Amino acid sequence: MSWVDIRNPEQAEPWFAKQTPERQCLMASRGALRVIVATCAFAHPQRRMLMLACLRAALISSIFGSRNLPDPSSIRREAEAARAAIELAVSNAGRVAGHHSSISEDIVAIDAAKAIGASAIAVFSPDDARLAFWAPLNGIHNEVPYDTVFSFCREDIAQGEGDLRNSPIWNGRSVPSSFAQRTQSWLSHIDSQTDWSFWHRWYKQMTNGTFQEWDLAIEVAKIPDEVWEGEDAVAKVAEAIREIEARRAEHFDRPDSVPELNQKKLLEHVRRLLIAPDMTALAAEGAADTLERAIAQYLKEAPANCLPDALAHLEGVPSLFRRIATTVKSAERADAKEARLATDVEALNAKIARLESDLRDARAKTVHGLFTQSALKAAGTAFGASLGGSLGLTVSHFFGEWPSDLTLENFRGWTSDLGTAEPKPEAATLPPSYEA
């Protein structure tokens, strides 16, 4: 791609106008994500409303930029409502400007908020897309040196559309120092409050280029307007998100590789397991130990503070194995123990089915660009073919199925995919200082 001087309107404007609407929207979304922290330093209730409105708009912008929404018009009304909410919040926040922060900070926040509002409807308006993309240059230049932010925007231009979608918003380089401290402070603050937990996860994963929960994001974007309104909006939105997540947890497309257990056969199998309780408990505890070691190894070597999204359900499997061991070794009556063990095995079956479902969806999107080189190596080592085989054998034993009938094909296939996956750039760490 030829070099474009985006500081020169005579070059920049024609170049941007020639881009596809999808690329314009993607670049607008990245611009919005870079400046959103400028709206997140407010303690006053009106300013919390501005922050929430900006988060909603940036979420919608990221959905459009992800190309995971076949028909953007399906949430156009929500996009326009999000921008209108920002305009109202900007007006209300302006009334208390200067009372809880510096005047310059308020000006930067308002400029950033306007750009984020534009990003929400960028897919429908090239002018708004351009405004959002140029926000880091035009809206926050008082806080971040012009040439510093220009360099990140220039790198966006140089990348292909596919690579850009999975690239950290700071392109794997250090976050500008003027934003690093504010970002870390904001993330630490919302991490300690359950009402902001979704936004904490979403923002961190978006900035690192790893967010994949687009179906959830769309449902959050479609939360009714009235829930986003009022001084208790943060709590109302959080409750609505929790309800969405609970509903999604209950209903999923069960993969063929992990069918539901036949109740009659399960009870017969449970009785066989209880004939040798010591061996059954030992097998369950051994499986729990193996999985816990694999998870700990990944977290240590990645390095990461959580499993990849596709393996999130794996984290709950060791505790289910330990519950099975506890039930088997209990002194309950035989009939009560059989019923409890059957319930434990069914819970294990549901958890493995959810794991396979998530892995199936992840494989459909490929694992390219979702892991750094170190994370790929750690995942391949910790969750490689040997673990896939042992997990399949162990759950088959407790489900009463032949291993050939319970393939865990998506777990094995996903770990095989890791071997040929292309790593993404290393994400920036916080709080570093930017070095030109």
Coordinates of C-alpha atoms in Angstrom, one line a residue:
M1 CA 0.0 0.0 0.0
S2 CA 1.4 3.4 -0.9
W3 CA 2.3 5.8 1.9
V4 CA -0.3 8.4 2.8
D5 CA 0.4 11.5 4.9
I6 CA -2.7 11.7 6.9
R7 CA -1.6 15.0 8.3
N8 CA -2.0 16.4 4.8
P9 CA -5.8 16.8 4.0
E10 CA -5.0 16.9 0.3
Q11 CA -3.7 13.3 0.6
A12 CA -5.7 12.0 3.4
E13 CA -9.2 13.0 2.4
P14 CA -9.1 11.3 -1.1
W15 CA -7.4 8.2 0.3
F16 CA -10.1 7.7 3.1
A17 CA -12.9 8.3 0.6
K18 CA -11.7 5.5 -1.6
Q19 CA -11.7 2.9 1.3
T20 CA -14.5 0.4 1.6
P21 CA -17.2 1.3 4.2
E22 CA -16.1 -1.8 6.2
R23 CA -12.5 -0.5 6.4
Q24 CA -13.6 3.0 7.2
C25 CA -15.8 1.7 10.0
L26 CA -13.0 -0.5 11.3
M27 CA -10.5 2.4 11.4
A28 CA -13.1 4.6 13.1
S29 CA -13.7 1.9 15.7
R30 CA -9.9 1.8 16.5
G31 CA -9.8 5.6 16.8
A32 CA -12.7 5.5 19.2
L33 CA -11.1 2.8 21.3
R34 CA -7.9 4.9 21.5
V35 CA -9.6 7.9 22.9
I36 CA -12.4 6.4 25.1
V37 CA -10.3 6.5 28.2
A38 CA -10.4 10.3 28.0
T39 CA -14.1 10.0 29.0
C40 CA -13.5 7.6 31.9
A41 CA -12.1 9.8 34.6
F42 CA -15.3 11.3 35.9
A43 CA -16.6 10.9 39.4
H44 CA -19.8 13.0 39.0
P45 CA -23.0 11.0 38.2
Q46 CA -23.5 13.0 35.0
R47 CA -20.0 12.0 33.9
R48 CA -20.5 8.4 34.7
M49 CA -23.5 8.6 32.3
L50 CA -21.2 10.1 29.6
M51 CA -18.8 7.2 30.2
L52 CA -21.6 4.6 29.9
A53 CA -22.9 6.2 26.7
C54 CA -19.5 6.2 25.2
L55 CA -18.9 2.6 26.0
R56 CA -22.2 1.6 24.4
A57 CA -21.3 3.6 21.3
A58 CA -17.8 2.1 21.1
L59 CA -19.3 -1.4 21.5
I60 CA -21.6 -0.8 18.6
S61 CA -18.7 0.6 16.6
S62 CA -16.6 -2.5 17.3
I63 CA -19.4 -4.8 16.2
F64 CA -19.6 -3.0 12.8
G65 CA -15.9 -3.1 12.5
S66 CA -15.7 -6.8 13.3
R67 CA -17.7 -7.9 10.2
N68 CA -19.7 -10.3 12.4
L69 CA -23.0 -8.5 11.7
P70 CA -24.4 -9.5 8.3
D71 CA -26.9 -6.6 8.2
P72 CA -25.7 -3.4 9.9
S73 CA -29.1 -1.9 9.6
S74 CA -30.4 -4.4 12.2
I75 CA -28.9 -2.3 14.9
R76 CA -28.9 1.1 13.2
R77 CA -31.6 2.4 15.5
E78 CA -29.4 1.4 18.5
A79 CA -26.4 3.1 16.9
E80 CA -28.3 6.3 16.4
A81 CA -29.7 6.2 20.0
A82 CA -26.2 5.7 21.4
R83 CA -24.9 8.7 19.6
A84 CA -27.9 10.8 20.8
A85 CA -27.2 9.6 24.4
I86 CA -23.6 10.9 24.1
E87 CA -24.9 14.3 22.9
L88 CA -27.2 14.5 25.9
A89 CA -24.6 13.3 28.3
V90 CA -22.1 15.8 26.9
S91 CA -24.6 18.6 27.4
N92 CA -25.3 17.5 31.0
A93 CA -21.6 16.9 31.8
G94 CA -20.8 20.3 30.5
R95 CA -22.9 21.9 33.2
V96 CA -20.5 20.6 35.8
A97 CA -17.3 21.1 33.7
G98 CA -14.4 22.4 35.7
H99 CA -15.9 21.5 39.1
H100 CA -14.5 18.0 39.3
S101 CA -11.5 18.2 36.9
S102 CA -9.5 20.7 34.9
I103 CA -11.1 22.7 32.1
S104 CA -8.7 21.2 29.6
E105 CA -9.6 17.7 30.7
D106 CA -13.2 18.4 30.2
I107 CA -12.6 19.7 26.7
V108 CA -10.5 16.6 25.8
A109 CA -13.3 14.3 27.2
I110 CA -16.0 16.1 25.2
D111 CA -14.0 16.0 22.0
A112 CA -13.4 12.3 22.5
A113 CA -17.0 11.6 23.3
K114 CA -18.2 13.3 20.1
A115 CA -15.8 11.2 18.1
I116 CA -16.9 8.0 19.8
G117 CA -20.5 9.0 19.0
A118 CA -19.5 9.4 15.3
S119 CA -17.9 6.0 15.3
A120 CA -21.2 4.3 16.3
I121 CA -22.8 5.4 12.9
A122 CA -19.6 5.3 10.9
V123 CA -20.7 2.4 8.8
F124 CA -23.6 4.6 7.6
S125 CA -21.7 7.8 7.1
P126 CA -18.2 8.3 5.7
D127 CA -18.1 11.8 7.2
D128 CA -18.6 10.3 10.7
A129 CA -16.1 7.5 10.0
R130 CA -13.5 10.1 9.1
L131 CA -14.3 12.1 12.3
A132 CA -13.8 9.1 14.5
F133 CA -10.6 8.0 12.8
W134 CA -9.1 11.4 13.0
A135 CA -10.1 11.9 16.7
P136 CA -6.7 10.8 18.1
L137 CA -5.2 13.5 15.9
N138 CA -7.7 16.3 16.3
G139 CA -9.4 15.6 19.7
I140 CA -6.7 14.6 22.1
H141 CA -3.6 16.3 20.7
N142 CA -3.3 18.4 23.8
E143 CA -2.6 15.2 25.9
V144 CA -0.8 13.1 23.4
P145 CA 1.9 14.5 21.1
Y146 CA 0.7 14.8 17.6
D147 CA 3.4 12.8 16.0
T148 CA 3.0 10.0 18.5
V149 CA -0.6 9.4 17.7
F150 CA 0.0 10.0 14.0
S151 CA 2.4 7.0 14.0
F152 CA -0.4 4.7 15.2
C153 CA -2.9 5.9 12.7
R154 CA -0.3 5.6 10.0
E155 CA 0.3 1.9 10.9
D156 CA -3.4 1.3 10.7
I157 CA -3.3 2.6 7.1
A158 CA -0.4 0.3 6.3
Q159 CA -2.1 -2.9 7.5
G160 CA -4.5 -5.0 5.5
E161 CA -8.1 -5.2 6.6
G162 CA -7.9 -8.7 7.9
D163 CA -4.7 -8.1 9.9
L164 CA -6.1 -4.9 11.3
R165 CA -9.1 -6.6 12.9
N166 CA -7.0 -8.8 15.1
S167 CA -4.3 -6.2 15.8
P168 CA -4.0 -4.5 19.3
I169 CA -5.2 -0.9 19.0
W170 CA -1.7 0.3 19.9
N171 CA -0.2 -2.0 17.3
G172 CA 1.7 -4.0 19.8
R173 CA 3.7 -1.0 21.0
S174 CA 3.7 0.9 24.2
V175 CA 0.6 2.9 25.1
P176 CA 1.4 6.7 25.1
S177 CA 2.4 7.6 28.6
S178 CA -0.2 10.2 29.0
F179 CA -2.9 7.6 28.6
A180 CA -1.2 4.6 30.3
Q181 CA -1.6 5.8 33.8
R182 CA -5.2 6.9 33.3
T183 CA -6.1 3.6 31.6
Q184 CA -4.6 1.5 34.3
S185 CA -6.3 3.5 37.0
W186 CA -9.7 3.2 35.2
L187 CA -9.3 -0.6 34.6
S188 CA -8.3 -1.2 38.2
H189 CA -11.3 0.8 39.4
I190 CA -14.0 -0.9 37.3
D191 CA -12.4 -4.3 37.9
S192 CA -13.3 -3.9 41.6
Q193 CA -17.0 -3.3 40.8
T194 CA -19.2 -6.0 39.5
D195 CA -21.5 -3.6 37.6
W196 CA -18.6 -2.8 35.3
S197 CA -17.2 -6.4 34.8
F198 CA -18.5 -6.9 31.3
W199 CA -17.0 -3.5 30.2
H200 CA -13.6 -4.4 31.8
R201 CA -13.4 -7.7 29.9
W202 CA -14.6 -6.2 26.7
Y203 CA -12.2 -3.2 26.7
K204 CA -9.1 -5.2 27.7
Q205 CA -9.8 -7.8 25.0
M206 CA -10.6 -5.2 22.3
T207 CA -7.4 -3.3 23.0
N208 CA -5.5 -6.6 22.8
G209 CA -7.3 -7.7 19.6
T210 CA -8.7 -10.8 21.2
F211 CA -12.4 -10.1 21.7
Q212 CA -14.6 -12.8 20.1
E213 CA -17.9 -12.7 21.9
W214 CA -19.7 -10.9 19.1
D215 CA -23.1 -12.6 19.7
L216 CA -23.1 -11.4 23.3
A217 CA -21.9 -7.9 22.2
I218 CA -24.9 -7.6 19.8
E219 CA -27.3 -8.6 22.6
V220 CA -25.8 -6.0 24.9
A221 CA -26.0 -3.4 22.1
K222 CA -29.7 -4.2 21.8
I223 CA -30.6 -3.6 25.5
P224 CA -33.6 -1.3 25.4
D225 CA -32.9 2.5 25.5
E226 CA -34.7 3.0 28.7
V227 CA -32.3 0.7 30.6
W228 CA -29.4 3.0 29.6
E229 CA -31.2 6.1 31.0
G230 CA -31.2 7.6 34.5
E231 CA -28.6 7.9 37.2
D232 CA -29.0 4.2 38.0
A233 CA -28.3 3.2 34.4
V234 CA -25.0 1.5 35.3
A235 CA -26.7 -0.9 37.7
K236 CA -29.6 -1.5 35.3
V237 CA -27.3 -2.2 32.3
A238 CA -25.2 -4.5 34.4
E239 CA -28.2 -6.5 35.6
A240 CA -29.5 -6.8 32.0
I241 CA -26.0 -8.1 30.9
R242 CA -26.0 -10.7 33.7
E243 CA -29.5 -11.9 32.5
I244 CA -28.2 -12.2 29.0
E245 CA -25.2 -14.1 30.0
A246 CA -27.3 -16.4 32.2
R247 CA -29.7 -17.1 29.4
R248 CA -26.9 -17.8 27.0
A249 CA -25.3 -20.2 29.5
E250 CA -28.5 -22.2 29.8
H251 CA -29.1 -22.5 26.0
F252 CA -26.5 -23.6 23.6
D253 CA -26.2 -25.7 20.5
R254 CA -25.0 -29.1 21.9
P255 CA -22.3 -30.6 19.6
D256 CA -22.9 -34.1 18.3
S257 CA -19.6 -35.2 19.8
V258 CA -21.0 -34.9 23.4
P259 CA -24.6 -36.2 23.3
E260 CA -26.9 -36.1 26.4
L261 CA -26.6 -39.2 28.6
N262 CA -29.4 -41.8 28.6
Q263 CA -30.8 -41.8 32.1
K264 CA -31.4 -45.6 32.3
K265 CA -27.9 -46.4 31.1
L266 CA -26.4 -43.7 33.3
L267 CA -27.8 -45.2 36.5
E268 CA -26.6 -48.7 35.5
H269 CA -23.1 -47.3 34.8
V270 CA -23.1 -45.3 38.1
R271 CA -23.7 -48.6 40.0
R272 CA -20.7 -50.2 38.2
L273 CA -18.5 -47.2 39.1
L274 CA -19.5 -47.6 42.8
I275 CA -18.5 -51.3 42.8
A276 CA -14.8 -50.1 43.0
P277 CA -15.1 -46.7 44.8
D278 CA -11.4 -46.3 45.5
M279 CA -10.4 -46.8 41.8
T280 CA -13.2 -44.4 40.7
A281 CA -12.2 -41.7 43.1
L282 CA -8.5 -42.1 42.1
A283 CA -9.4 -41.7 38.4
A284 CA -11.4 -38.6 39.2
E285 CA -8.7 -37.0 41.3
G286 CA -6.0 -37.9 38.8
A287 CA -8.0 -36.2 36.0
A288 CA -8.5 -33.1 38.2
D289 CA -4.8 -32.9 39.0
T290 CA -3.8 -33.3 35.3
L291 CA -6.1 -30.5 34.2
E292 CA -5.1 -28.2 37.0
R293 CA -1.4 -28.6 36.2
A294 CA -2.2 -27.9 32.5
I295 CA -4.1 -24.8 33.3
A296 CA -1.4 -23.6 35.7
Q297 CA 1.3 -24.2 33.1
Y298 CA -0.6 -22.2 30.5
L299 CA -1.2 -19.2 32.9
K300 CA 2.5 -19.3 33.9
E301 CA 4.0 -19.5 30.4
A302 CA 1.6 -17.5 28.3
P303 CA 1.7 -15.3 30.5
A304 CA -2.0 -14.6 31.1
N305 CA -4.5 -14.1 33.9
C306 CA -7.2 -16.3 32.4
L307 CA -7.7 -19.1 29.9
P308 CA -8.4 -18.3 26.2
D309 CA -12.2 -17.7 25.7
A310 CA -12.5 -21.0 23.8
L311 CA -11.3 -22.9 26.9
A312 CA -13.1 -20.9 29.5
H313 CA -15.3 -23.9 30.4
L314 CA -12.3 -26.1 30.9
E315 CA -11.5 -24.2 34.1
G316 CA -14.6 -25.6 35.8
V317 CA -13.9 -29.3 34.9
P318 CA -11.4 -30.1 37.7
S319 CA -13.8 -29.1 40.4
L320 CA -16.4 -31.4 38.9
F321 CA -14.0 -34.3 38.9
R322 CA -13.2 -33.6 42.6
R323 CA -16.9 -33.5 43.4
I324 CA -17.3 -36.9 41.8
A325 CA -14.4 -38.2 44.0
T326 CA -16.0 -36.7 47.1
T327 CA -19.4 -38.3 46.3
V328 CA -17.8 -41.7 45.6
K329 CA -15.9 -41.6 49.0
S330 CA -18.9 -40.4 51.0
A331 CA -20.7 -42.5 53.6
E332 CA -24.2 -41.9 52.2
R333 CA -26.7 -44.7 51.7
A334 CA -26.2 -46.6 48.4
D335 CA -29.3 -45.2 46.7
A336 CA -28.5 -41.6 47.7
K337 CA -24.9 -41.9 46.6
E338 CA -26.1 -43.4 43.2
A339 CA -28.4 -40.4 42.7
R340 CA -25.8 -37.9 43.7
L341 CA -23.1 -39.4 41.5
A342 CA -25.5 -39.5 38.5
T343 CA -26.1 -35.8 39.0
D344 CA -22.4 -35.1 39.2
V345 CA -21.8 -37.0 36.0
E346 CA -24.6 -35.2 34.2
A347 CA -23.0 -31.8 35.3
L348 CA -19.7 -33.0 33.9
N349 CA -21.4 -34.0 30.7
A350 CA -23.0 -30.5 30.4
K351 CA -19.6 -28.8 31.1
I352 CA -17.8 -30.9 28.5
A353 CA -20.5 -30.2 26.0
R354 CA -20.2 -26.4 26.6
L355 CA -16.4 -26.7 26.1
E356 CA -16.8 -28.6 22.8
S357 CA -19.4 -26.1 21.7
D358 CA -17.1 -23.1 22.3
L359 CA -14.2 -24.9 20.7
R360 CA -16.3 -25.7 17.6
D361 CA -17.3 -22.0 17.3
A362 CA -13.7 -20.9 17.8
R363 CA -12.4 -23.3 15.1
A364 CA -14.9 -21.9 12.7
K365 CA -13.3 -18.5 13.1
T366 CA -9.7 -20.0 13.1
V367 CA -7.2 -19.3 15.8
H368 CA -5.0 -17.1 13.5
G369 CA -4.1 -13.8 15.1
L370 CA -5.8 -14.6 18.5
F371 CA -2.6 -15.6 20.4
T372 CA 0.8 -14.0 20.8
Q373 CA 3.8 -16.3 20.0
S374 CA 4.3 -17.0 23.7
A375 CA 0.6 -17.8 24.2
L376 CA 0.6 -20.1 21.2
K377 CA 3.6 -22.0 22.5
A378 CA 2.1 -22.2 26.0
A379 CA -1.3 -23.4 24.8
G380 CA 0.3 -26.0 22.5
T381 CA 2.4 -27.4 25.4
A382 CA -0.3 -27.3 28.1
F383 CA -3.3 -28.4 26.0
G384 CA -1.7 -30.5 23.3
A385 CA -2.8 -33.8 21.8
S386 CA -1.7 -35.8 24.9
L387 CA -4.1 -33.9 27.2
G388 CA -6.9 -34.2 24.6
G389 CA -6.5 -37.9 24.5
S390 CA -6.4 -38.3 28.3
L391 CA -9.4 -36.0 28.8
G392 CA -11.4 -38.0 26.2
L393 CA -10.6 -41.3 27.9
T394 CA -11.4 -40.0 31.3
V395 CA -14.8 -38.5 30.5
S396 CA -15.7 -41.5 28.4
H397 CA -15.0 -43.6 31.5
F398 CA -17.4 -41.6 33.6
F399 CA -20.0 -41.2 30.9
G400 CA -20.1 -45.0 30.3
E401 CA -19.2 -44.5 26.6
W402 CA -16.5 -46.1 24.5
P403 CA -13.7 -43.6 23.7
S404 CA -14.5 -44.0 20.0
D405 CA -18.0 -42.8 20.6
L406 CA -16.9 -39.7 22.5
T407 CA -14.2 -38.2 20.3
L408 CA -14.0 -34.6 21.7
E409 CA -13.2 -33.8 18.1
N410 CA -13.2 -30.1 18.6
F411 CA -10.8 -30.2 21.6
R412 CA -8.4 -32.3 19.6
G413 CA -8.9 -30.3 16.4
W414 CA -8.4 -27.0 18.2
T415 CA -5.1 -28.1 19.7
S416 CA -4.0 -29.3 16.3
D417 CA -4.9 -25.9 14.9
L418 CA -2.5 -24.3 17.3
G419 CA 0.4 -25.9 15.5
T420 CA -0.2 -23.9 12.3
A421 CA -1.7 -20.7 13.8
E422 CA -0.2 -17.4 13.0
P423 CA 0.6 -15.3 16.1
K424 CA -0.7 -11.8 16.6
P425 CA 1.6 -9.0 17.6
E426 CA 2.5 -8.8 21.3
A427 CA 0.1 -6.5 23.1
A428 CA 1.2 -3.4 25.0
T429 CA 1.6 -3.6 28.7
L430 CA 0.4 -1.0 31.2
P431 CA 1.6 1.3 32.4
P432 CA 4.6 1.8 30.1
S433 CA 5.9 5.0 28.7
Y434 CA 5.9 5.6 24.9
E435 CA 9.2 5.7 23.3
A436 CA 9.5 7.1 19.8

